[in-house]
Amino acid sequence: MSNENSTTASGVVSNPWQVLRQHTQARIGLGRAGSSLPTDAHLQFQLAHARARDAVHLPLDTERMVEQLSACSENVVRLHSAAADRDEYLRRPDLGRKLDEASLDALKAMNCRQCDISIVVADGLSARAIHENSVPMLQVLMPMLEEQGWQSGPLTLVEQARVAIGDPIGEALGARMSVVLIGERPGLSSPDSLGIYFTWAPRPGRRDSERNCLSNIRPNGQSFQAASELLIYLLREANERQLSGVSLKDDSVVDSSLGDGRQGNFLLPD
């Protein structure tokens, strides 16, 4: 890689690291104009910041999501956390981890028997991620779960929810494992990033260290197919060892020309 910089006709000094932009949307190799960012890079930063803020405050379109999720499951249930609205959700993370009374009563009234997996779709900090990526993810994942012979409980859609919302839902449904699809905290280049958390034996009081996470699932990040394969691997391991979280190691085989980071950095010579 050359370390020489060049200057364009507009006065922008290029950065040799710019070649790495083909591998990432991260803001690297932006160049400079004098001692500052070039105007185009600065405007792109402001646009990305506005999109991230919009993603946090965008309401979950529950009517549309129930209709779309019904193509993935015959039984879709709408629930709500104990946070009354978005403002309270942002100020009180603890309420986003609990169900409101009406939702708890609705789950009890269903009188569900024990199931293998409880699948939860939650808005989290990016409803946009749920709008754009939850259904394509489930369309890949659900058939793979069926191939394992695991019985899924009702598919639940939760508003104003945090990751731990999967614990009371999983407990109410008698699920051995819970899988939560949730909108991640928007990054400046990823306002649409979907995360997946799963927990063995979900129940209120579970620690975050007892969960496993798959992150950055979206068309420009980890693919739906790759995320589904990794999740199935971890679920099978969890099912065999009856645990999840930091005690469950990812020793799966990754088919990628860039490697998986466990055998070294592809940017560095062998």
GROMACS .gro file of C-alpha atoms in nm:
model
  270
    1MET     CA    1   0.000   0.000   0.000
    2SER     CA    2   0.142   0.339  -0.096
    3ASN     CA    3   0.191   0.599   0.175
    4GLU     CA    4   0.200   0.884  -0.074
    5ASN     CA    5  -0.082   1.136  -0.072
    6SER     CA    6  -0.211   1.318  -0.380
    7THR     CA    7  -0.403   1.643  -0.421
    8THR     CA    8  -0.709   1.674  -0.646
    9ALA     CA    9  -0.804   1.978  -0.852
   10SER     CA   10  -1.044   2.083  -0.573
   11GLY     CA   11  -0.759   2.094  -0.322
   12VAL     CA   12  -0.857   1.775  -0.136
   13VAL     CA   13  -0.556   1.575  -0.019
   14SER     CA   14  -0.632   1.204  -0.060
   15ASN     CA   15  -0.556   0.942   0.203
   16PRO     CA   16  -0.389   0.612   0.103
   17TRP     CA   17  -0.617   0.422   0.343
   18GLN     CA   18  -0.911   0.511   0.117
   19VAL     CA   19  -0.859   0.183  -0.070
   20LEU     CA   20  -0.995   0.002   0.237
   21ARG     CA   21  -1.337   0.165   0.189
   22GLN     CA   22  -1.418  -0.123  -0.047
   23HIS     CA   23  -1.436  -0.346   0.264
   24THR     CA   24  -1.628  -0.121   0.503
   25GLN     CA   25  -1.871   0.167   0.539
   26ALA     CA   26  -1.662   0.300   0.829
   27ARG     CA   27  -1.533   0.653   0.786
   28ILE     CA   28  -1.169   0.588   0.706
   29GLY     CA   29  -0.940   0.742   0.448
   30LEU     CA   30  -1.153   1.055   0.409
   31GLY     CA   31  -0.865   1.281   0.307
   32ARG     CA   32  -0.841   1.644   0.410
   33ALA     CA   33  -0.881   1.998   0.283
   34GLY     CA   34  -0.618   2.204   0.459
   35SER     CA   35  -0.643   2.087   0.820
   36SER     CA   36  -1.016   1.998   0.801
   37LEU     CA   37  -1.243   1.736   0.650
   38PRO     CA   38  -1.335   1.783   0.285
   39THR     CA   39  -1.680   1.943   0.243
   40ASP     CA   40  -1.834   1.629   0.093
   41ALA     CA   41  -1.717   1.410   0.383
   42HIS     CA   42  -1.843   1.667   0.634
   43LEU     CA   43  -2.189   1.678   0.472
   44GLN     CA   44  -2.204   1.298   0.459
   45PHE     CA   45  -2.127   1.290   0.832
   46GLN     CA   46  -2.412   1.531   0.908
   47LEU     CA   47  -2.652   1.326   0.694
   48ALA     CA   48  -2.551   1.002   0.870
   49HIS     CA   49  -2.599   1.164   1.210
   50ALA     CA   50  -2.948   1.283   1.112
   51ARG     CA   51  -3.041   0.933   0.990
   52ALA     CA   52  -2.923   0.781   1.318
   53ARG     CA   53  -3.137   1.024   1.521
   54ASP     CA   54  -3.436   0.956   1.298
   55ALA     CA   55  -3.393   0.580   1.349
   56VAL     CA   56  -3.406   0.620   1.729
   57HIS     CA   57  -3.729   0.822   1.723
   58LEU     CA   58  -3.908   0.649   1.434
   59PRO     CA   59  -4.226   0.479   1.570
   60LEU     CA   60  -4.269   0.108   1.510
   61ASP     CA   61  -4.534   0.052   1.242
   62THR     CA   62  -4.709  -0.226   1.432
   63GLU     CA   63  -5.001  -0.270   1.190
   64ARG     CA   64  -4.770  -0.321   0.895
   65MET     CA   65  -4.536  -0.546   1.092
   66VAL     CA   66  -4.815  -0.773   1.217
   67GLU     CA   67  -4.934  -0.813   0.858
   68GLN     CA   68  -4.584  -0.893   0.733
   69LEU     CA   69  -4.490  -1.119   1.024
   70SER     CA   70  -4.809  -1.319   0.969
   71ALA     CA   71  -4.640  -1.459   0.659
   72CYS     CA   72  -4.375  -1.609   0.889
   73SER     CA   73  -4.603  -1.738   1.168
   74GLU     CA   74  -4.972  -1.819   1.202
   75ASN     CA   75  -4.976  -1.677   1.554
   76VAL     CA   76  -4.846  -1.321   1.592
   77VAL     CA   77  -4.906  -1.148   1.926
   78ARG     CA   78  -4.868  -0.774   1.989
   79LEU     CA   79  -4.719  -0.678   2.325
   80HIS     CA   80  -4.594  -0.360   2.492
   81SER     CA   81  -4.324  -0.294   2.747
   82ALA     CA   82  -4.384  -0.106   3.072
   83ALA     CA   83  -4.252   0.213   2.908
   84ALA     CA   84  -4.559   0.413   2.809
   85ASP     CA   85  -4.401   0.605   2.520
   86ARG     CA   86  -4.069   0.678   2.349
   87ASP     CA   87  -3.968   0.953   2.588
   88GLU     CA   88  -4.012   0.726   2.889
   89TYR     CA   89  -3.841   0.441   2.706
   90LEU     CA   90  -3.531   0.653   2.649
   91ARG     CA   91  -3.525   0.788   3.006
   92ARG     CA   92  -3.610   0.459   3.183
   93PRO     CA   93  -3.425   0.162   3.030
   94ASP     CA   94  -3.551  -0.057   3.318
   95LEU     CA   95  -3.912  -0.022   3.199
   96GLY     CA   96  -3.817  -0.138   2.852
   97ARG     CA   97  -3.710  -0.471   3.002
   98LYS     CA   98  -4.055  -0.543   3.153
   99LEU     CA   99  -4.396  -0.613   3.003
  100ASP     CA  100  -4.693  -0.395   3.094
  101GLU     CA  101  -4.981  -0.553   3.285
  102ALA     CA  102  -5.204  -0.589   2.978
  103SER     CA  103  -4.933  -0.781   2.792
  104LEU     CA  104  -4.867  -1.011   3.088
  105ASP     CA  105  -5.240  -1.081   3.117
  106ALA     CA  106  -5.260  -1.152   2.743
  107LEU     CA  107  -4.978  -1.408   2.763
  108LYS     CA  108  -5.133  -1.575   3.069
  109ALA     CA  109  -5.471  -1.593   2.895
  110MET     CA  110  -5.312  -1.782   2.606
  111ASN     CA  111  -5.227  -2.061   2.852
  112CYS     CA  112  -4.938  -2.174   2.632
  113ARG     CA  113  -4.768  -2.506   2.689
  114GLN     CA  114  -4.394  -2.543   2.696
  115CYS     CA  115  -4.214  -2.472   2.367
  116ASP     CA  116  -3.855  -2.501   2.254
  117ILE     CA  117  -3.803  -2.145   2.131
  118SER     CA  118  -3.974  -1.814   2.192
  119ILE     CA  119  -3.911  -1.569   1.907
  120VAL     CA  120  -3.948  -1.200   1.992
  121VAL     CA  121  -3.935  -0.906   1.749
  122ALA     CA  122  -3.863  -0.581   1.936
  123ASP     CA  123  -3.817  -0.225   1.815
  124GLY     CA  124  -3.522  -0.147   2.044
  125LEU     CA  125  -3.335   0.167   1.939
  126SER     CA  126  -3.408   0.137   1.567
  127ALA     CA  127  -3.757   0.062   1.439
  128ARG     CA  128  -3.611   0.107   1.090
  129ALA     CA  129  -3.400  -0.206   1.141
  130ILE     CA  130  -3.716  -0.401   1.226
  131HIS     CA  131  -3.913  -0.256   0.934
  132GLU     CA  132  -3.644  -0.344   0.681
  133ASN     CA  133  -3.470  -0.654   0.811
  134SER     CA  134  -3.680  -0.857   1.057
  135VAL     CA  135  -3.902  -1.028   0.798
  136PRO     CA  136  -3.619  -1.119   0.555
  137MET     CA  137  -3.425  -1.255   0.854
  138LEU     CA  138  -3.717  -1.469   0.972
  139GLN     CA  139  -3.784  -1.596   0.620
  140VAL     CA  140  -3.437  -1.751   0.625
  141LEU     CA  141  -3.430  -1.851   0.993
  142MET     CA  142  -3.773  -2.010   1.044
  143PRO     CA  143  -3.729  -2.299   0.796
  144MET     CA  144  -3.389  -2.373   0.951
  145LEU     CA  145  -3.545  -2.391   1.299
  146GLU     CA  146  -3.810  -2.629   1.166
  147GLU     CA  147  -3.538  -2.852   1.019
  148GLN     CA  148  -3.396  -2.890   1.371
  149GLY     CA  149  -3.735  -3.017   1.488
  150TRP     CA  150  -3.775  -2.736   1.741
  151GLN     CA  151  -4.122  -2.611   1.825
  152SER     CA  152  -4.161  -2.233   1.824
  153GLY     CA  153  -4.411  -2.053   2.046
  154PRO     CA  154  -4.621  -1.757   1.929
  155LEU     CA  155  -4.424  -1.490   1.742
  156THR     CA  156  -4.437  -1.180   1.960
  157LEU     CA  157  -4.397  -0.817   1.846
  158VAL     CA  158  -4.309  -0.578   2.128
  159GLU     CA  159  -4.308  -0.196   2.131
  160GLN     CA  160  -4.065   0.014   2.338
  161ALA     CA  161  -3.862  -0.294   2.423
  162ARG     CA  162  -3.507  -0.365   2.540
  163VAL     CA  163  -3.317  -0.691   2.495
  164ALA     CA  164  -3.423  -0.837   2.832
  165ILE     CA  165  -3.790  -0.822   2.730
  166GLY     CA  166  -3.736  -1.174   2.597
  167ASP     CA  167  -3.699  -1.304   2.955
  168PRO     CA  168  -4.055  -1.252   3.087
  169ILE     CA  169  -4.198  -1.356   2.750
  170GLY     CA  170  -3.992  -1.675   2.740
  171GLU     CA  171  -4.087  -1.757   3.099
  172ALA     CA  172  -4.459  -1.702   3.031
  173LEU     CA  173  -4.445  -1.930   2.728
  174GLY     CA  174  -4.238  -2.195   2.906
  175ALA     CA  175  -3.968  -2.164   2.641
  176ARG     CA  176  -3.637  -2.346   2.679
  177MET     CA  177  -3.466  -2.075   2.470
  178SER     CA  178  -3.558  -1.721   2.366
  179VAL     CA  179  -3.445  -1.545   2.050
  180VAL     CA  180  -3.487  -1.166   2.038
  181LEU     CA  181  -3.459  -0.977   1.709
  182ILE     CA  182  -3.406  -0.612   1.800
  183GLY     CA  183  -3.310  -0.282   1.639
  184GLU     CA  184  -2.956  -0.197   1.746
  185ARG     CA  185  -2.833   0.140   1.865
  186PRO     CA  186  -2.780   0.321   1.530
  187GLY     CA  187  -2.424   0.380   1.420
  188LEU     CA  188  -2.334   0.666   1.189
  189SER     CA  189  -2.314   0.425   0.896
  190SER     CA  190  -2.566   0.166   1.015
  191PRO     CA  191  -2.906   0.307   1.120
  192ASP     CA  192  -3.068  -0.016   0.996
  193SER     CA  193  -2.862  -0.271   1.191
  194LEU     CA  194  -3.049  -0.570   1.336
  195GLY     CA  195  -2.920  -0.758   1.639
  196ILE     CA  196  -3.016  -1.102   1.767
  197TYR     CA  197  -2.982  -1.212   2.130
  198PHE     CA  198  -3.060  -1.559   2.257
  199THR     CA  199  -3.083  -1.689   2.611
  200TRP     CA  200  -3.103  -2.040   2.748
  201ALA     CA  201  -3.387  -2.086   3.003
  202PRO     CA  202  -3.512  -1.724   2.986
  203ARG     CA  203  -3.653  -1.576   3.304
  204PRO     CA  204  -3.649  -1.227   3.464
  205GLY     CA  205  -3.320  -1.158   3.636
  206ARG     CA  206  -3.098  -1.312   3.370
  207ARG     CA  207  -2.769  -1.123   3.334
  208ASP     CA  208  -2.646  -0.990   2.999
  209SER     CA  209  -2.344  -1.219   3.036
  210GLU     CA  210  -2.588  -1.511   3.007
  211ARG     CA  211  -2.685  -1.412   2.651
  212ASN     CA  212  -2.520  -1.453   2.311
  213CYS     CA  213  -2.538  -1.177   2.052
  214LEU     CA  214  -2.519  -1.163   1.674
  215SER     CA  215  -2.479  -0.808   1.549
  216ASN     CA  216  -2.483  -0.589   1.237
  217ILE     CA  217  -2.732  -0.804   1.043
  218ARG     CA  218  -2.842  -0.612   0.732
  219PRO     CA  219  -2.776  -0.608   0.357
  220ASN     CA  220  -2.451  -0.413   0.405
  221GLY     CA  221  -2.343  -0.612   0.709
  222GLN     CA  222  -2.374  -0.974   0.818
  223SER     CA  223  -2.606  -1.153   0.574
  224PHE     CA  224  -2.933  -1.314   0.682
  225GLN     CA  225  -2.802  -1.654   0.570
  226ALA     CA  226  -2.474  -1.624   0.762
  227ALA     CA  227  -2.650  -1.497   1.073
  228SER     CA  228  -2.905  -1.780   1.059
  229GLU     CA  229  -2.635  -2.045   1.022
  230LEU     CA  230  -2.438  -1.905   1.315
  231LEU     CA  231  -2.750  -1.877   1.531
  232ILE     CA  232  -2.848  -2.238   1.456
  233TYR     CA  233  -2.496  -2.348   1.551
  234LEU     CA  234  -2.512  -2.161   1.883
  235LEU     CA  235  -2.864  -2.284   1.958
  236ARG     CA  236  -2.759  -2.643   1.899
  237GLU     CA  237  -2.460  -2.600   2.128
  238ALA     CA  238  -2.677  -2.431   2.391
  239ASN     CA  239  -2.937  -2.707   2.363
  240GLU     CA  240  -2.670  -2.972   2.418
  241ARG     CA  241  -2.488  -2.798   2.701
  242GLN     CA  242  -2.795  -2.625   2.851
  243LEU     CA  243  -2.630  -2.286   2.887
  244SER     CA  244  -2.571  -1.964   2.694
  245GLY     CA  245  -2.362  -1.650   2.726
  246VAL     CA  246  -1.991  -1.621   2.795
  247SER     CA  247  -1.965  -1.992   2.877
  248LEU     CA  248  -2.073  -2.081   2.523
  249LYS     CA  249  -1.785  -2.034   2.278
  250ASP     CA  250  -1.823  -1.980   1.904
  251ASP     CA  251  -1.612  -2.249   1.738
  252SER     CA  252  -1.814  -2.253   1.417
  253VAL     CA  253  -1.645  -2.261   1.076
  254VAL     CA  254  -1.677  -1.936   0.881
  255ASP     CA  255  -1.657  -1.942   0.501
  256SER     CA  256  -1.520  -1.597   0.416
  257SER     CA  257  -1.236  -1.474   0.195
  258LEU     CA  258  -1.164  -1.212   0.463
  259GLY     CA  259  -1.139  -1.469   0.740
  260ASP     CA  260  -1.325  -1.446   1.068
  261GLY     CA  261  -1.064  -1.263   1.274
  262ARG     CA  262  -0.981  -1.570   1.483
  263GLN     CA  263  -0.682  -1.668   1.268
  264GLY     CA  264  -0.531  -1.321   1.238
  265ASN     CA  265  -0.586  -0.994   1.056
  266PHE     CA  266  -0.629  -1.015   0.677
  267LEU     CA  267  -0.462  -0.673   0.646
  268LEU     CA  268  -0.137  -0.800   0.791
  269PRO     CA  269   0.118  -1.027   0.621
  270ASP     CA  270   0.140  -1.391   0.734
   0.00000   0.00000   0.00000
